[in-house]
C-alpha positions as CSV (number, residue, x, y, z in Angstrom):
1,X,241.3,267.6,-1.7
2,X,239.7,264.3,-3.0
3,X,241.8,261.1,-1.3
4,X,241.6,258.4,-3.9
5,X,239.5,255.1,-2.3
6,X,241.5,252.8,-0.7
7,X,242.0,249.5,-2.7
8,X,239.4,247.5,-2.2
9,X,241.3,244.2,-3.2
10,X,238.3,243.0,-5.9
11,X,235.9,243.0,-2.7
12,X,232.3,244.3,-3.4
13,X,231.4,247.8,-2.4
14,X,230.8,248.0,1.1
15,X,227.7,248.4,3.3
16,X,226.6,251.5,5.0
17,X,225.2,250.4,8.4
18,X,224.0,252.1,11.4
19,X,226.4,251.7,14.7
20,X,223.6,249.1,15.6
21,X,225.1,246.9,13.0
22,X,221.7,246.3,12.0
23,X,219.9,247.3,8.8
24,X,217.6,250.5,9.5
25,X,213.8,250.1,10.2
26,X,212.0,246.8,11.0
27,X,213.7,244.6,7.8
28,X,216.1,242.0,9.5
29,X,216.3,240.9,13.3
30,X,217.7,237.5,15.3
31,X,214.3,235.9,13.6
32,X,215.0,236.6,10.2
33,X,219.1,235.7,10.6
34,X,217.5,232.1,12.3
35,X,215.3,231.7,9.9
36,X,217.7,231.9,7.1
37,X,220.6,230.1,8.5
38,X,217.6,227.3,10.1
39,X,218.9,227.8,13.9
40,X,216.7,225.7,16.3
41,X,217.5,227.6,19.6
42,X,216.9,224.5,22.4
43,X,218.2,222.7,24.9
44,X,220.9,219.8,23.0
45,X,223.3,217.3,24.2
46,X,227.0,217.7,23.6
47,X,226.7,214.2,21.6
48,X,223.8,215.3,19.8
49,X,225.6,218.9,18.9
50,X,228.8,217.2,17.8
51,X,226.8,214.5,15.8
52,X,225.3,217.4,13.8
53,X,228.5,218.8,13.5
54,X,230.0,216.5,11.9
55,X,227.4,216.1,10.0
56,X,227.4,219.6,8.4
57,X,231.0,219.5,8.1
58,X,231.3,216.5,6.1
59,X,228.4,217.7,3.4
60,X,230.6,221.3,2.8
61,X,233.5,219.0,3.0
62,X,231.9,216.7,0.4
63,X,230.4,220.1,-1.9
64,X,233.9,222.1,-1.5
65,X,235.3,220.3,-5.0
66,X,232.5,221.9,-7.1
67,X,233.0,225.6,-5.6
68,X,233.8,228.6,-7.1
69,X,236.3,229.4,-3.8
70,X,239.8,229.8,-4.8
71,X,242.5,227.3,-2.9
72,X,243.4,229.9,0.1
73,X,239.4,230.3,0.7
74,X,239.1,226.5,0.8
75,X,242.2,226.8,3.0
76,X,240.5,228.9,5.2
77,X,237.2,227.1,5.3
78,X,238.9,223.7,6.1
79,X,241.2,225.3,8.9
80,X,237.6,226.3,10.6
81,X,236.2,223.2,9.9
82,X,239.2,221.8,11.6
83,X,238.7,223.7,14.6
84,X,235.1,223.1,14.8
85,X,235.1,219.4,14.9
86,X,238.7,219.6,17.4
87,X,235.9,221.5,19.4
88,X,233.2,219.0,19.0
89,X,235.8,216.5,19.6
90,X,236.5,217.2,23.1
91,X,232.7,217.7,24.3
92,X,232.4,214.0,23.4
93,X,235.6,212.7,25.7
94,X,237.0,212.7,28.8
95,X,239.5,215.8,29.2
């Protein structure tokens, strides 16, 4: 018998992926998810890391208003934005 699927709350279809996680054959890898995202992998001081931190988090802070995100995803965004910069925070003071 045929279970109905489960509710998928508006969400998008999901993704098949292999137990890798990663999609099959050569198409995406660490280089391609860098690339995208613009990681620099080096060697960065706390100051420097929190600097760009803040940084970042001030321009999606400053772009949230024009968003299509609904007030609990801006909730949500803010309260990790909140514990990033708490993070960044401390790196840059004595504990």
């Amino acid at each position: 018998m045929n279970q109905p699927p489960p509710d998928d709350h508006g969400l998008i279809a999901p993704v098949s992926l292999p137990r890798t996680g990663q999609a099959p054959g050569e198409v995406s890898g660490p280089e391609e998810y860098d690339g995208f995202f613009r990681i620099h992998h080096g060697e960065i001081s706390d100051t420097a890391w929190a600097a760009q931190t803040l940084a970042v988090t001030r321009k999606v802070a400053d772009d949230l208003p024009g968003t299509s995100l609904d007030e609990a995803e801006r909730a949500d965004l803010l309260d990790g934005m909140n514990l990033l910069l708490q993070h960044a925070l401390t790196l840059t003071t004595d504990h």
